[in-house]
Amino acid sequence: MYYNSRKPHTCPMGTMPYMIKAGDTFYSIAIRYNTTVAALIAANPNVNPNALCIGQIICIPMPHPPCPGGNYYTIRAGDTFFSIARRYNISLDALLNANPNVNPDALYIGQVICIPGPTPPPPVTCPAGTMPYIIRAGDTFFSIARRFNVSLDVLIAANPNVDPDNLMIGQRICIPGPTPSPGCPTGTTPYTIRPGDTFFLLAQRFNTTVEAIMRANPGVDPNNLQIGQVICMPGTPPTPGCPAGTTPYTIRPGDTFFLLAQRFNTTVEAIMRANPGVDPNNLQIGQVICMPGTPPTPGCPAGTTPYTIRPGDTFFLLAQRFNTTVEAIMRANPGVDPNNLQIGQVICMPGSTTPPPSGCPAGTTPYTIRSGDTFFLLAQRFNTTVEAIERANPGVNPNNLQIGQVICMPGSTTPPPSGCPTGTTPYTIRSGDTFFLLAQRFNTTVEAIERANPGVNPNNLQIGQIICMPGSTTPPPSGCPTGTTSYTIKSGDTFFLLAKRFNTTVEAIERANPGVNPNNLQVGQKICIPTAN
C-alpha cells in the first residue's frame, strides 16, 4: 500500500519529517534515529504504527538537545515546563533557554529535554563501601537494586540527595557493596541466569531445593531473575558421571519418563529412584539424567534379531510382514509398549527380520504384493481360491496386506499359460474389457466365456490378465455367410445408419450378426452386412 506523499505535513518543533520506506517499522526507525518507539508514537499521535504506508510522512523526535553542565530528562505524563522548573528549582526562562527547539506547549511522553545546571549533586566519588554507577535508559532504583543484589532501602539510603522518581540518563549514583562476582561462598558455585530459568527449574536441574538456592542468594528476588545475572548455586551442576548401575542420558525434545522407560526397557519408578531431584513434569532439553540399566542394543536374545522401528510400524503390521504373531513380538520385547513405538527404537523380532524368502513351501510360489492387491483379486488372477491362499500364508492378515510384502501363492504366480484348453485361445484383458463386450467382439456368448474360465470372476477382470476365449480371438473373418459382405465398424456407426447406407434394414443386419450387440459396436469390429437382392 502506498501513501500520497504530496499531502502537506508539518512536524512540530523538536521533530523532523521522515518519509516511510519499504520495510520500515517504528522499532527500526527508533533504533536508526536513537529514539524510542514511545517517543515516535507520541510524536505521531494520528499514525497507526501497525499500518505504515510507503511514502507516508511521520515526525522523528530530534536527537537530544545539547545539555552542557546539565542533565537530560525524559518527559512523562502530566509534565509541563512549569512543573519541571518548580521540581528542579530553576526558572522557567532558564528551562526555555536550555531547550530552544522544544515547544513547551507540545511536550510528548518520551521526549528528552535538558535540565540546565547541575541537579542536586550526586557524589562524584562514592563513599567507602559503595561504587559509582551511571544511570542508563530504563533504569529505576528497583531494577538497579535487583541487578546488584541490594535492597531498595539500602540503595535509597546510599543516595540521600537523589530522587528515585526522577532519575536522569547520565546521572551518577552510588551502589552499596560490590557487584556479585563468580566467587561464591564455600559449598556453592556461580551460575549465570539463562532465558527461562527459574529457581524451581534450577533446583530440579541441580538436584537441590528452591529454599537452598534462596539461602545461598539472600539478596536475589526469585521472581525477577535477569538474563546474565550471576547467582550462587548450592552443590555442583549434575555431571555425566552417574551412580553404578546407571548411565547418563541427555534429555531430547519430546522425552518423558514414560517414553524413556519404554525405550530403555525399564520403569518410570526406576528412573525416578535414579533421579530423586528431577521433576518428571519439568524435563529440560539438554538436562542430564541418570538412566537405570543401558539403552537397548542391537544384540537380541537367541532366536530373535534386532529391528529398527520405522514410520508407520505397529506390532500388528510387523507380525504380518515377518510371518509371526503380535504375542510372539511382545514376548520378545517385555519392556516395550506396543502403543508407544518410537522411530529409531530397536526391538527384537522373533525369527529373522528378512521378509519371507523366495523359497515357499512345495506347491506354492512367492508373490510380491502390489498396490490394490487383495486375496480375492489374487485368487481370481491366478485361478485359485481365497481359502487356498490363506492356507498357504497362515500368518498373513488378508485385511492388512503391505506393498512389497512377499506371500506364497498356491500353484504358480505366472498368469495362465498361453496354452488354453482345446477349442479356446488365450486372450489378454485390456482396459474396458468385459465378458459381455468380449462375447460381442468375438461372436460368442458370456456363458461360453465363463465355461472356458471357471476360476475367473467376470466382475474383477484385471488388465494384463490372460483368459481363454472359446473359438479364436481373431475377429470374424472377412468371409461372411452367403448373401452378406464383411464390414469394419467405424466411429459413429450404428445399425440404423448402416441400414440406411446399405439399403437394408436393422432387422436384416441383426439376423446376419446374431452375436453382435448393436448397442455396443466397437471401432474395428467386423460385422456382416446383408447385400441387396
Short mmCIF file of C-alpha atoms in Angstrom, two decimals, residues 57-390:
data_model
loop_
_atom_site.label_atom_id
_atom_site.label_comp_id
_atom_site.label_asym_id
_atom_site.label_seq_id
_atom_site.Cartn_x
_atom_site.Cartn_y
_atom_site.Cartn_z
CA ILE A 57 5.38 11.32 6.30
CA ILE A 58 5.94 10.91 10.02
CA CYS A 59 7.80 13.05 12.55
CA ILE A 60 11.06 11.88 14.11
CA PRO A 61 11.98 13.36 17.53
CA MET A 62 15.21 15.32 17.17
CA PRO A 63 18.33 13.99 18.86
CA HIS A 64 18.82 15.03 22.44
CA PRO A 65 19.43 18.77 22.67
CA PRO A 66 22.89 19.91 23.81
CA CYS A 67 22.98 20.00 27.61
CA PRO A 68 26.39 21.29 28.81
CA GLY A 69 26.58 21.32 32.58
CA GLY A 70 23.05 19.99 32.88
CA ASN A 71 21.22 16.70 32.83
CA TYR A 72 18.80 15.11 30.42
CA TYR A 73 15.22 14.48 31.49
CA THR A 74 12.56 12.33 29.77
CA ILE A 75 9.07 13.83 29.66
CA ARG A 76 6.41 11.81 31.49
CA ALA A 77 2.63 12.03 31.57
CA GLY A 78 1.46 15.33 33.08
CA ASP A 79 4.79 17.13 32.73
CA THR A 80 4.89 20.82 31.82
CA PHE A 81 7.81 23.21 31.67
CA PHE A 82 6.33 24.99 34.67
CA SER A 83 6.10 21.81 36.81
CA ILE A 84 9.57 20.70 35.75
CA ALA A 85 11.07 24.15 36.58
CA ARG A 86 9.50 24.03 40.03
CA ARG A 87 10.66 20.46 40.65
CA TYR A 88 14.30 21.32 39.86
CA ASN A 89 14.32 24.77 41.43
CA ILE A 90 15.15 26.56 38.21
CA SER A 91 13.44 29.42 36.45
CA LEU A 92 11.05 28.83 33.57
CA ASP A 93 13.20 31.12 31.41
CA ALA A 94 16.32 29.05 32.18
CA LEU A 95 14.48 25.90 31.15
CA LEU A 96 13.21 27.51 27.93
CA ASN A 97 16.67 28.83 27.08
CA ALA A 98 18.20 25.35 27.60
CA ASN A 99 15.69 23.89 25.12
CA PRO A 100 15.36 26.42 22.28
CA ASN A 101 13.97 23.85 19.81
CA VAL A 102 11.37 22.42 22.16
CA ASN A 103 7.79 23.68 22.03
CA PRO A 104 6.70 23.86 25.69
CA ASP A 105 3.07 23.67 24.60
CA ALA A 106 3.58 20.41 22.68
CA LEU A 107 5.54 18.18 25.03
CA TYR A 108 5.11 14.45 24.47
CA ILE A 109 5.84 11.43 26.62
CA GLY A 110 9.33 10.09 25.91
CA GLN A 111 10.68 13.44 24.67
CA VAL A 112 14.13 14.25 26.06
CA ILE A 113 14.86 17.77 27.27
CA CYS A 114 17.76 19.44 29.06
CA ILE A 115 17.60 20.50 32.69
CA PRO A 116 20.09 23.39 32.98
CA GLY A 117 22.64 23.44 35.75
CA PRO A 118 23.54 20.60 37.99
CA THR A 119 20.81 18.67 39.68
CA PRO A 120 21.24 18.12 43.40
CA PRO A 121 24.79 16.97 43.18
CA PRO A 122 25.28 13.25 43.31
CA PRO A 123 28.64 12.22 44.70
CA VAL A 124 31.35 12.14 42.08
CA THR A 125 33.41 9.95 44.34
CA CYS A 126 31.34 7.43 46.23
CA PRO A 127 31.98 6.70 49.91
CA ALA A 128 33.81 3.59 51.05
CA GLY A 129 31.67 0.51 50.66
CA THR A 130 29.90 1.89 47.59
CA MET A 131 30.70 2.11 43.92
CA PRO A 132 29.65 4.71 41.29
CA TYR A 133 27.02 3.88 38.68
CA ILE A 134 25.76 5.98 35.74
CA ILE A 135 22.02 5.91 35.08
CA ARG A 136 21.02 4.42 31.73
CA ALA A 137 17.76 4.49 29.80
CA GLY A 138 15.08 2.46 31.60
CA ASP A 139 16.88 2.36 34.94
CA THR A 140 14.87 2.58 38.14
CA PHE A 141 16.05 2.18 41.73
CA PHE A 142 14.04 -1.05 41.87
CA SER A 143 15.72 -2.58 38.78
CA ILE A 144 19.16 -1.40 39.95
CA ALA A 145 18.59 -2.93 43.40
CA ARG A 146 17.68 -6.23 41.74
CA ARG A 147 20.66 -6.15 39.42
CA PHE A 148 23.19 -5.53 42.18
CA ASN A 149 21.58 -7.73 44.82
CA VAL A 150 20.91 -4.93 47.29
CA SER A 151 17.70 -3.90 48.95
CA LEU A 152 15.80 -0.88 47.73
CA ASP A 153 16.05 0.75 51.17
CA VAL A 154 19.85 0.39 51.26
CA LEU A 155 20.16 1.88 47.76
CA ILE A 156 18.00 4.88 48.69
CA ALA A 157 19.99 5.37 51.90
CA ALA A 158 23.26 5.41 49.92
CA ASN A 159 21.90 8.23 47.71
CA PRO A 160 20.11 10.66 50.08
CA ASN A 161 20.13 13.54 47.57
CA VAL A 162 18.77 11.54 44.64
CA ASP A 163 15.05 11.48 43.85
CA PRO A 164 14.38 7.86 42.82
CA ASP A 165 11.31 9.02 40.89
CA ASN A 166 13.32 11.46 38.76
CA LEU A 167 16.41 9.60 37.61
CA MET A 168 18.08 11.14 34.58
CA ILE A 169 20.17 9.47 31.90
CA GLY A 170 23.83 10.12 32.70
CA GLN A 171 23.16 10.82 36.38
CA ARG A 172 25.66 9.25 38.81
CA ILE A 173 24.57 7.34 41.89
CA CYS A 174 26.33 5.11 44.40
CA ILE A 175 25.74 1.38 44.69
CA PRO A 176 26.35 -0.09 48.15
CA GLY A 177 28.74 -3.06 48.21
CA PRO A 178 30.48 -4.69 45.26
CA THR A 179 28.58 -6.34 42.43
CA PRO A 180 28.28 -10.09 42.71
CA SER A 181 31.22 -11.93 41.28
CA PRO A 182 31.78 -15.50 40.16
CA GLY A 183 33.44 -16.12 43.53
CA CYS A 184 30.65 -17.72 45.58
CA PRO A 185 30.76 -18.94 49.21
CA THR A 186 32.14 -22.36 50.03
CA GLY A 187 29.71 -25.08 49.06
CA THR A 188 28.23 -23.06 46.19
CA THR A 189 29.20 -22.44 42.58
CA PRO A 190 28.47 -19.44 40.35
CA TYR A 191 25.72 -19.80 37.76
CA THR A 192 24.67 -17.30 35.06
CA ILE A 193 20.92 -16.97 34.56
CA ARG A 194 19.72 -18.02 31.09
CA PRO A 195 16.38 -17.44 29.34
CA GLY A 196 13.60 -19.42 31.01
CA ASP A 197 15.47 -20.05 34.24
CA THR A 198 13.50 -20.10 37.49
CA PHE A 199 14.58 -21.15 40.96
CA PHE A 200 12.25 -24.12 40.66
CA LEU A 201 13.77 -25.34 37.38
CA LEU A 202 17.30 -24.71 38.68
CA ALA A 203 16.52 -26.70 41.81
CA GLN A 204 15.39 -29.60 39.61
CA ARG A 205 18.39 -29.34 37.31
CA PHE A 206 20.97 -29.13 40.10
CA ASN A 207 19.34 -31.66 42.42
CA THR A 208 18.74 -29.13 45.17
CA THR A 209 15.78 -27.19 46.57
CA VAL A 210 14.34 -23.73 46.00
CA GLU A 211 14.92 -22.96 49.70
CA ALA A 212 18.62 -23.87 49.45
CA ILE A 213 19.07 -21.58 46.42
CA MET A 214 17.30 -18.73 48.22
CA ARG A 215 19.53 -19.17 51.28
CA ALA A 216 22.62 -19.01 49.03
CA ASN A 217 21.32 -15.80 47.38
CA PRO A 218 19.67 -13.70 50.13
CA GLY A 219 19.52 -10.53 48.02
CA VAL A 220 18.07 -12.13 44.88
CA ASP A 221 14.35 -11.92 44.11
CA PRO A 222 13.40 -15.28 42.51
CA ASN A 223 10.53 -13.56 40.70
CA ASN A 224 12.84 -11.08 38.94
CA LEU A 225 15.79 -13.07 37.65
CA GLN A 226 17.71 -11.22 34.94
CA ILE A 227 19.35 -12.91 31.96
CA GLY A 228 23.11 -12.70 32.57
CA GLN A 229 22.67 -12.28 36.34
CA VAL A 230 25.15 -14.38 38.35
CA ILE A 231 23.83 -16.31 41.32
CA CYS A 232 25.37 -18.90 43.62
CA MET A 233 24.14 -22.47 43.33
CA PRO A 234 24.37 -24.84 46.28
CA GLY A 235 26.23 -28.01 45.32
CA THR A 236 27.51 -28.56 41.78
CA PRO A 237 25.74 -29.00 38.47
CA PRO A 238 24.82 -32.56 37.51
CA THR A 239 27.63 -34.31 35.66
CA PRO A 240 27.58 -37.16 33.19
CA GLY A 241 29.05 -39.38 35.92
CA CYS A 242 26.05 -41.33 37.24
CA PRO A 243 25.90 -43.89 40.09
CA ALA A 244 26.82 -47.50 39.46
CA GLY A 245 24.12 -49.30 37.52
CA THR A 246 23.02 -46.15 35.70
CA THR A 247 24.23 -44.28 32.64
CA PRO A 248 23.96 -40.55 31.78
CA TYR A 249 21.28 -39.52 29.29
CA THR A 250 20.66 -36.05 27.81
CA ILE A 251 17.00 -35.07 27.53
CA ARG A 252 15.82 -34.51 23.95
CA PRO A 253 12.64 -32.86 22.60
CA GLY A 254 9.56 -34.96 23.39
CA ASP A 255 11.22 -37.06 26.10
CA THR A 256 9.13 -38.13 29.08
CA PHE A 257 9.94 -40.58 31.84
CA PHE A 258 7.27 -42.89 30.41
CA LEU A 259 8.75 -42.89 26.89
CA LEU A 260 12.28 -43.28 28.29
CA ALA A 261 11.14 -46.24 30.38
CA GLN A 262 9.76 -47.84 27.21
CA ARG A 263 12.85 -47.09 25.17
CA PHE A 264 15.32 -48.34 27.79
CA ASN A 265 13.29 -51.35 28.90
CA THR A 266 12.91 -50.06 32.45
CA THR A 267 10.14 -48.48 34.54
CA VAL A 268 9.16 -44.93 35.42
CA GLU A 269 9.67 -45.77 39.09
CA ALA A 270 13.25 -46.97 38.46
CA ILE A 271 14.08 -43.74 36.59
CA MET A 272 12.62 -41.64 39.41
CA ARG A 273 14.66 -43.54 42.01
CA ALA A 274 17.82 -42.91 39.97
CA ASN A 275 16.98 -39.17 39.75
CA PRO A 276 15.48 -38.18 43.13
CA GLY A 277 15.85 -34.44 42.49
CA VAL A 278 14.39 -34.41 38.99
CA ASP A 279 10.78 -33.38 38.39
CA PRO A 280 9.45 -35.66 35.62
CA ASN A 281 6.91 -33.00 34.70
CA ASN A 282 9.59 -30.37 34.04
CA LEU A 283 12.27 -32.08 31.98
CA GLN A 284 14.51 -29.58 30.18
CA ILE A 285 16.06 -30.15 26.76
CA GLY A 286 19.79 -30.69 27.39
CA GLN A 287 19.24 -31.75 31.01
CA VAL A 288 21.37 -34.75 32.00
CA ILE A 289 19.68 -37.52 33.97
CA CYS A 290 20.79 -40.98 35.03
CA MET A 291 19.13 -43.95 33.35
CA PRO A 292 18.96 -47.28 35.14
CA GLY A 293 20.49 -50.03 33.01
CA THR A 294 21.73 -49.32 29.49
CA PRO A 295 19.98 -48.33 26.30
CA PRO A 296 18.65 -51.18 24.16
CA THR A 297 21.31 -52.56 21.86
CA PRO A 298 21.13 -54.44 18.59
CA GLY A 299 22.16 -57.62 20.45
CA CYS A 300 18.90 -59.57 20.90
CA PRO A 301 18.31 -62.94 22.62
CA ALA A 302 18.82 -66.19 20.73
CA GLY A 303 16.03 -66.82 18.26
CA THR A 304 15.41 -63.11 17.69
CA THR A 305 17.03 -60.45 15.53
CA PRO A 306 17.20 -56.65 16.01
CA TYR A 307 14.80 -54.45 14.06
CA THR A 308 14.70 -50.62 13.95
CA ILE A 309 11.23 -49.10 14.12
CA ARG A 310 10.26 -47.10 11.03
CA PRO A 311 7.40 -44.62 10.46
CA GLY A 312 4.02 -46.39 10.49
CA ASP A 313 5.28 -49.56 12.17
CA THR A 314 2.99 -51.35 14.61
CA PHE A 315 3.36 -54.75 16.22
CA PHE A 316 0.41 -55.95 14.15
CA LEU A 317 1.93 -54.84 10.83
CA LEU A 318 5.33 -56.24 11.83
CA ALA A 319 3.73 -59.56 12.70
CA GLN A 320 2.13 -59.62 9.26
CA ARG A 321 5.30 -58.60 7.46
CA PHE A 322 7.53 -61.17 9.14
CA ASN A 323 5.06 -64.04 9.38
CA THR A 324 4.90 -64.05 13.18
CA THR A 325 2.33 -63.01 15.78
CA VAL A 326 1.83 -59.94 17.93
CA GLU A 327 2.10 -62.15 21.02
CA ALA A 328 5.48 -63.51 19.91
CA ILE A 329 6.83 -59.97 19.35
CA MET A 330 5.55 -58.87 22.78
CA ARG A 331 7.19 -61.88 24.45
CA ALA A 332 10.49 -60.96 22.77
CA ASN A 333 10.17 -57.34 23.97
CA PRO A 334 8.72 -57.45 27.51
CA GLY A 335 9.62 -53.82 28.30
CA VAL A 336 8.30 -52.29 25.08
CA ASP A 337 4.87 -50.63 24.95
CA PRO A 338 3.37 -51.52 21.54
CA ASN A 339 1.26 -48.37 21.71
CA ASN A 340 4.30 -46.09 22.05
CA LEU A 341 6.81 -47.28 19.46
CA GLN A 342 9.44 -44.63 18.67
CA ILE A 343 11.01 -44.14 15.24
CA GLY A 344 14.59 -45.40 15.55
CA GLN A 345 13.75 -47.62 18.55
CA VAL A 346 15.41 -51.05 18.35
CA ILE A 347 13.26 -54.06 19.18
CA CYS A 348 13.86 -57.79 18.91
CA MET A 349 11.92 -59.68 16.24
CA PRO A 350 11.24 -63.39 16.70
CA GLY A 351 12.85 -65.23 13.79
CA SER A 352 14.53 -63.25 11.03
CA THR A 353 13.73 -59.65 10.10
CA THR A 354 14.20 -60.64 6.47
CA PRO A 355 10.86 -60.81 4.64
CA PRO A 356 9.69 -64.32 3.71
CA PRO A 357 12.31 -65.84 1.40
CA SER A 358 11.67 -66.55 -2.24
CA GLY A 359 11.60 -70.24 -1.43
CA CYS A 360 7.98 -71.02 -0.47
CA PRO A 361 6.68 -74.44 0.59
CA ALA A 362 6.24 -77.11 -2.07
CA GLY A 363 3.24 -76.43 -4.23
CA THR A 364 3.45 -72.64 -3.75
CA THR A 365 5.47 -69.86 -5.34
CA PRO A 366 6.47 -66.43 -3.92
CA TYR A 367 4.48 -63.36 -4.92
CA THR A 368 5.18 -59.70 -4.03
CA ILE A 369 2.12 -57.69 -3.05
CA ARG A 370 1.37 -54.73 -5.33
CA SER A 371 -0.91 -51.74 -4.96
CA GLY A 372 -4.58 -52.79 -4.93
CA ASP A 373 -3.93 -56.48 -4.32
CA THR A 374 -6.41 -58.46 -2.24
CA PHE A 375 -6.63 -62.18 -1.63
CA PHE A 376 -9.86 -62.19 -3.62
CA LEU A 377 -8.32 -60.50 -6.67
CA LEU A 378 -5.24 -62.70 -6.43
CA ALA A 379 -7.43 -65.79 -6.31
CA GLN A 380 -9.19 -64.59 -9.46
CA ARG A 381 -5.98 -63.71 -11.24
CA PHE A 382 -4.19 -66.98 -10.51
CA ASN A 383 -7.16 -69.32 -10.82
CA THR A 384 -7.15 -70.36 -7.17
CA THR A 385 -9.31 -69.64 -4.11
CA VAL A 386 -9.06 -67.24 -1.18
CA GLU A 387 -9.08 -70.24 1.18
CA ALA A 388 -6.10 -71.82 -0.62
CA ILE A 389 -4.10 -68.56 -0.37
CA GLU A 390 -4.95 -68.25 3.34
#
